[in-house]
Amino acid sequence: MASVRSLRRDEAIAQARTVTVLSYDIALDLRADGPTFRSTTRLVLDSTGGRSFLQVQPARVHRLLLDGDELPGGSVRRGRLTLDLSAGRHEITVDAELAYRTDGEGLHRSQDPADGRTYVYAMTFMDAAPTVFACFDQPDLQAPVTLRVAAPGLGGDRQRTPGRPRRRLVALRAHSTAPLYLVGLVAGPYHVLREEHDGIPLGLSARASLAEHLEDQADDLFTVTRQSFDELHRLFGIRHPFASYHQAFVPDFQRGGDGEPRLP
């Protein structure tokens, strides 16, 4: 793929003046083996009219639609889908193959050498989001997000009913009514532990080969999390705005601090 054009400050300002994003519907299909995954983004926006561009970095484009009309596949150049929009509401669909990454950004996939199981996580910080889905990649163009994921059968939750067979396919759906800028995804046969504190569901995840270590350290991890919420609520007077809080120890994560708890 040709080099990607970085978003300039003046371009971001112009986009925010002419575009209001109303919603994202993102479908990721992770079932196929190989270096790529299927990503389909449908977004609805209002425009004052003129030229805009979505950011996306496809390995292969399957279909581009603007208000139901086909756009040529070659419309994506250097990581941008340029759009000439009339004033009013529009729906855009970008259906493409995107590449997994192994540098800790974008949609990262890795295999645990302990048992050969595969794990993925999405890191959309900085400029990585367009390697996972099509978007206006700037904080002042946030919108509610519906994320749908099709993946091979997942497992590992301690609350799973014993003896229940795993389905060959898991279809996950998450919806946010609040506007989001950063979108996260963690998928795989993770070992999952759950608690609740002050009305907030809490979770911990680690890959299956580290289940024993997660169990051993769970009390300390949940204790620190509960104490942190109590202090943050006291200090700022603002409640945690989301429906839950989940911490995942993902393979090969490249960011962290010396003071953070870590599993072996």
CSV table of C-alpha atoms in Angstrom, one decimal:
chain,number,residue,atom,x,y,z
A,1,MET,CA,0.0,0.0,0.0
A,2,ALA,CA,1.2,3.5,-0.8
A,3,SER,CA,2.3,5.8,2.0
A,4,VAL,CA,-0.5,7.2,4.2
A,5,ARG,CA,-1.2,10.9,4.4
A,6,SER,CA,-1.1,12.2,8.0
A,7,LEU,CA,-4.0,14.3,9.2
A,8,ARG,CA,-3.0,18.0,9.4
A,9,ARG,CA,-4.3,20.4,12.0
A,10,ASP,CA,-6.0,22.6,9.4
A,11,GLU,CA,-7.7,19.6,7.8
A,12,ALA,CA,-9.0,18.5,11.1
A,13,ILE,CA,-10.4,22.0,11.9
A,14,ALA,CA,-12.1,22.1,8.5
A,15,GLN,CA,-13.6,18.6,8.9
A,16,ALA,CA,-15.1,19.5,12.3
A,17,ARG,CA,-16.7,22.6,10.8
A,18,THR,CA,-18.5,20.7,8.0
A,19,VAL,CA,-19.2,17.2,9.4
A,20,THR,CA,-21.2,15.9,12.3
A,21,VAL,CA,-20.9,12.2,12.8
A,22,LEU,CA,-24.1,10.7,14.2
A,23,SER,CA,-23.2,7.0,14.6
A,24,TYR,CA,-20.8,4.2,13.7
A,25,ASP,CA,-21.7,0.6,13.1
A,26,ILE,CA,-18.6,-1.5,12.9
A,27,ALA,CA,-18.6,-5.2,12.0
A,28,LEU,CA,-15.3,-7.2,12.3
A,29,ASP,CA,-15.1,-10.8,11.1
A,30,LEU,CA,-12.1,-12.6,12.7
A,31,ARG,CA,-13.0,-16.1,11.6
A,32,ALA,CA,-10.6,-16.5,8.7
A,33,ASP,CA,-7.0,-17.6,9.1
A,34,GLY,CA,-4.4,-15.5,7.4
A,35,PRO,CA,-2.9,-12.0,7.7
A,36,THR,CA,-6.1,-10.0,7.2
A,37,PHE,CA,-9.6,-9.6,8.7
A,38,ARG,CA,-12.9,-8.3,7.3
A,39,SER,CA,-14.0,-4.9,8.5
A,40,THR,CA,-17.3,-3.3,7.5
A,41,THR,CA,-18.1,0.2,8.7
A,42,ARG,CA,-21.4,1.9,8.3
A,43,LEU,CA,-21.6,5.5,9.5
A,44,VAL,CA,-24.2,8.2,9.4
A,45,LEU,CA,-23.3,11.9,9.3
A,46,ASP,CA,-24.6,15.3,8.6
A,47,SER,CA,-22.7,17.5,6.3
A,48,THR,CA,-22.9,21.2,5.4
A,49,GLY,CA,-21.7,20.3,2.0
A,50,GLY,CA,-18.3,20.1,0.2
A,51,ARG,CA,-15.3,17.8,0.2
A,52,SER,CA,-14.5,15.5,3.2
A,53,PHE,CA,-12.5,12.3,3.7
A,54,LEU,CA,-12.7,9.2,5.8
A,55,GLN,CA,-9.5,7.6,6.9
A,56,VAL,CA,-9.0,3.8,6.3
A,57,GLN,CA,-6.0,1.7,5.4
A,58,PRO,CA,-7.3,-1.4,3.5
A,59,ALA,CA,-5.3,-4.3,2.2
A,60,ARG,CA,-8.2,-4.9,-0.2
A,61,VAL,CA,-11.5,-3.0,-0.8
A,62,HIS,CA,-14.6,-5.1,-1.3
A,63,ARG,CA,-17.3,-2.4,-1.5
A,64,LEU,CA,-17.7,1.4,-1.0
A,65,LEU,CA,-21.2,2.9,-0.8
A,66,LEU,CA,-22.4,6.5,-0.5
A,67,ASP,CA,-26.1,6.7,0.2
A,68,GLY,CA,-26.5,3.3,-1.4
A,69,ASP,CA,-24.6,4.1,-4.6
A,70,GLU,CA,-21.3,2.3,-5.5
A,71,LEU,CA,-18.1,4.2,-5.4
A,72,PRO,CA,-15.0,2.9,-7.3
A,73,GLY,CA,-12.7,0.8,-5.3
A,74,GLY,CA,-9.8,3.0,-6.3
A,75,SER,CA,-11.4,5.9,-4.4
A,76,VAL,CA,-9.2,5.1,-1.4
A,77,ARG,CA,-5.8,6.6,-1.9
A,78,ARG,CA,-3.0,7.0,0.7
A,79,GLY,CA,-5.3,6.0,3.5
A,80,ARG,CA,-8.2,8.4,2.6
A,81,LEU,CA,-11.6,7.9,1.0
A,82,THR,CA,-12.4,11.3,-0.5
A,83,LEU,CA,-16.1,12.3,-0.5
A,84,ASP,CA,-17.9,15.1,-2.3
A,85,LEU,CA,-21.0,15.5,-0.1
A,86,SER,CA,-24.1,17.6,-0.6
A,87,ALA,CA,-25.6,19.4,2.4
A,88,GLY,CA,-27.7,17.0,4.5
A,89,ARG,CA,-27.6,13.5,6.0
A,90,HIS,CA,-25.5,10.7,4.4
A,91,GLU,CA,-24.8,7.1,5.0
A,92,ILE,CA,-21.4,5.6,4.1
A,93,THR,CA,-20.3,2.0,4.0
A,94,VAL,CA,-16.7,0.8,3.7
A,95,ASP,CA,-16.3,-3.0,3.4
A,96,ALA,CA,-12.7,-4.1,3.2
A,97,GLU,CA,-9.9,-6.5,4.2
A,98,LEU,CA,-7.5,-4.9,6.7
A,99,ALA,CA,-4.2,-6.3,8.0
A,100,TYR,CA,-3.5,-7.6,11.4
A,101,ARG,CA,-0.5,-6.0,13.1
A,102,THR,CA,2.2,-7.3,15.3
A,103,ASP,CA,3.6,-4.0,16.6
A,104,GLY,CA,1.0,-3.5,19.4
A,105,GLU,CA,-1.1,-1.0,17.4
A,106,GLY,CA,-4.3,-1.5,15.4
A,107,LEU,CA,-5.8,-5.0,15.6
A,108,HIS,CA,-3.0,-7.0,17.1
A,109,ARG,CA,-3.0,-10.8,16.9
A,110,SER,CA,-0.6,-13.2,18.7
A,111,GLN,CA,-0.3,-16.9,19.5
A,112,ASP,CA,0.6,-18.0,23.0
A,113,PRO,CA,3.7,-20.2,22.8
A,114,ALA,CA,2.5,-22.0,26.0
A,115,ASP,CA,-0.5,-23.6,24.4
A,116,GLY,CA,-0.8,-22.3,20.8
A,117,ARG,CA,-4.0,-20.4,21.5
A,118,THR,CA,-4.7,-17.2,19.5
A,119,TYR,CA,-5.6,-13.9,21.0
A,120,VAL,CA,-6.4,-10.5,19.6
A,121,TYR,CA,-6.8,-7.0,20.9
A,122,ALA,CA,-7.5,-3.6,19.3
A,123,MET,CA,-5.4,-0.6,20.1
A,124,THR,CA,-6.9,2.5,18.4
A,125,PHE,CA,-4.8,5.1,20.2
A,126,MET,CA,-3.1,7.9,18.2
A,127,ASP,CA,-3.4,7.1,14.4
A,128,ALA,CA,-4.1,3.4,14.6
A,129,ALA,CA,-8.0,3.4,14.3
A,130,PRO,CA,-8.0,3.5,10.5
A,131,THR,CA,-6.1,0.2,10.4
A,132,VAL,CA,-9.1,-1.4,12.1
A,133,PHE,CA,-12.2,0.5,10.7
A,134,ALA,CA,-13.0,3.5,8.5
A,135,CYS,CA,-13.5,6.7,10.5
A,136,PHE,CA,-12.9,10.4,11.0
A,137,ASP,CA,-9.9,9.9,13.2
A,138,GLN,CA,-10.0,13.0,15.4
A,139,PRO,CA,-11.4,13.5,18.9
A,140,ASP,CA,-13.8,16.3,18.0
A,141,LEU,CA,-15.7,14.0,15.6
A,142,GLN,CA,-16.8,11.4,18.2
A,143,ALA,CA,-20.0,9.4,17.8
A,144,PRO,CA,-21.9,6.5,19.5
A,145,VAL,CA,-20.5,3.2,18.3
A,146,THR,CA,-22.0,-0.2,17.8
A,147,LEU,CA,-19.3,-2.9,17.5
A,148,ARG,CA,-20.1,-6.4,16.2
A,149,VAL,CA,-17.6,-9.2,16.2
A,150,ALA,CA,-17.8,-12.6,14.6
A,151,ALA,CA,-15.1,-14.9,15.9
A,152,PRO,CA,-14.4,-18.6,16.6
A,153,GLY,CA,-15.8,-20.0,19.8
A,154,LEU,CA,-14.4,-18.2,22.9
A,155,GLY,CA,-14.2,-19.5,26.4
A,156,GLY,CA,-12.4,-19.2,29.8
A,157,ASP,CA,-15.0,-17.3,31.9
A,158,ARG,CA,-15.2,-18.7,35.4
A,159,GLN,CA,-18.9,-18.2,35.5
A,160,ARG,CA,-19.5,-20.4,32.4
A,161,THR,CA,-21.8,-23.3,33.1
A,162,PRO,CA,-19.8,-26.5,33.5
A,163,GLY,CA,-20.2,-29.0,30.7
A,164,ARG,CA,-21.8,-26.6,28.3
A,165,PRO,CA,-20.4,-27.1,24.8
A,166,ARG,CA,-18.7,-24.2,23.1
A,167,ARG,CA,-20.3,-22.9,20.0
A,168,ARG,CA,-18.2,-23.0,16.9
A,169,LEU,CA,-19.0,-19.3,16.3
A,170,VAL,CA,-19.4,-16.4,18.7
A,171,ALA,CA,-21.2,-13.3,17.5
A,172,LEU,CA,-20.6,-10.4,20.0
A,173,ARG,CA,-22.3,-7.0,20.0
A,174,ALA,CA,-21.5,-4.0,22.1
A,175,HIS,CA,-23.3,-0.7,21.9
A,176,SER,CA,-22.5,2.7,23.4
A,177,THR,CA,-25.0,5.5,23.6
A,178,ALA,CA,-22.3,7.9,24.6
A,179,PRO,CA,-20.0,9.4,21.9
A,180,LEU,CA,-16.6,7.5,21.8
A,181,TYR,CA,-13.3,8.3,20.3
A,182,LEU,CA,-11.2,5.3,21.4
A,183,VAL,CA,-12.7,1.9,20.6
A,184,GLY,CA,-11.3,-1.2,22.3
A,185,LEU,CA,-11.6,-4.9,21.6
A,186,VAL,CA,-10.2,-8.0,23.4
A,187,ALA,CA,-11.0,-11.4,22.0
A,188,GLY,CA,-9.7,-15.0,22.6
A,189,PRO,CA,-10.0,-17.8,25.1
A,190,TYR,CA,-9.2,-15.6,28.0
A,191,HIS,CA,-9.6,-16.6,31.6
A,192,VAL,CA,-12.1,-14.1,33.0
A,193,LEU,CA,-12.9,-13.2,36.7
A,194,ARG,CA,-15.7,-10.9,37.7
A,195,GLU,CA,-16.8,-8.8,40.7
A,196,GLU,CA,-18.9,-5.7,41.4
A,197,HIS,CA,-18.2,-2.6,43.5
A,198,ASP,CA,-20.4,0.4,44.2
A,199,GLY,CA,-22.7,-0.7,41.4
A,200,ILE,CA,-19.9,-1.0,38.8
A,201,PRO,CA,-19.3,-4.5,37.3
A,202,LEU,CA,-15.5,-5.3,37.4
A,203,GLY,CA,-13.6,-7.8,35.3
A,204,LEU,CA,-10.1,-9.2,34.9
A,205,SER,CA,-8.8,-11.2,32.0
A,206,ALA,CA,-5.6,-13.0,31.2
A,207,ARG,CA,-4.7,-15.6,28.6
A,208,ALA,CA,-5.6,-19.2,29.6
A,209,SER,CA,-2.1,-20.3,30.3
A,210,LEU,CA,-1.9,-17.6,33.0
A,211,ALA,CA,-5.2,-18.5,34.7
A,212,GLU,CA,-3.5,-19.7,37.9
A,213,HIS,CA,-1.5,-16.5,38.2
A,214,LEU,CA,-4.6,-14.4,37.7
A,215,GLU,CA,-6.5,-16.3,40.3
A,216,ASP,CA,-3.6,-15.8,42.8
A,217,GLN,CA,-3.4,-12.1,42.2
A,218,ALA,CA,-7.1,-11.3,41.7
A,219,ASP,CA,-7.8,-10.2,45.3
A,220,ASP,CA,-5.0,-7.6,45.2
A,221,LEU,CA,-6.0,-6.4,41.7
A,222,PHE,CA,-9.7,-6.1,42.6
A,223,THR,CA,-8.8,-4.3,45.9
A,224,VAL,CA,-6.6,-1.7,44.2
A,225,THR,CA,-9.4,-1.2,41.6
A,226,ARG,CA,-12.1,-0.7,44.3
A,227,GLN,CA,-9.9,1.7,46.2
A,228,SER,CA,-9.1,3.7,43.0
A,229,PHE,CA,-12.8,4.1,42.2
A,230,ASP,CA,-13.6,5.3,45.7
A,231,GLU,CA,-10.8,7.9,45.6
A,232,LEU,CA,-11.6,9.1,42.1
A,233,HIS,CA,-15.3,9.5,42.9
A,234,ARG,CA,-14.4,11.4,46.1
A,235,LEU,CA,-11.8,13.5,44.5
A,236,PHE,CA,-13.7,14.6,41.3
A,237,GLY,CA,-17.3,14.1,42.4
A,238,ILE,CA,-18.0,12.4,39.0
A,239,ARG,CA,-19.2,8.8,38.7
A,240,HIS,CA,-17.6,6.3,36.3
A,241,PRO,CA,-19.6,7.1,33.1
A,242,PHE,CA,-19.6,3.6,31.6
A,243,ALA,CA,-21.6,0.4,32.2
A,244,SER,CA,-18.6,-1.6,33.5
A,245,TYR,CA,-14.8,-1.6,34.0
A,246,HIS,CA,-12.7,-4.4,32.7
A,247,GLN,CA,-8.9,-4.9,32.8
A,248,ALA,CA,-7.2,-7.2,30.4
A,249,PHE,CA,-3.6,-8.5,30.4
A,250,VAL,CA,-3.1,-8.9,26.7
A,251,PRO,CA,-0.1,-10.5,25.0
A,252,ASP,CA,2.7,-8.2,23.7
A,253,PHE,CA,1.0,-5.0,25.0
A,254,GLN,CA,3.6,-2.3,24.4
A,255,ARG,CA,2.5,0.4,26.8
A,256,GLY,CA,2.6,0.5,30.6
A,257,GLY,CA,4.3,2.0,33.7
A,258,ASP,CA,6.7,0.6,36.2
A,259,GLY,CA,4.1,1.0,39.0
A,260,GLU,CA,1.4,-1.1,37.2
A,261,PRO,CA,0.6,-4.7,38.4
A,262,ARG,CA,1.7,-7.3,36.0
A,263,LEU,CA,1.3,-11.0,35.6
A,264,PRO,CA,4.3,-13.3,35.0
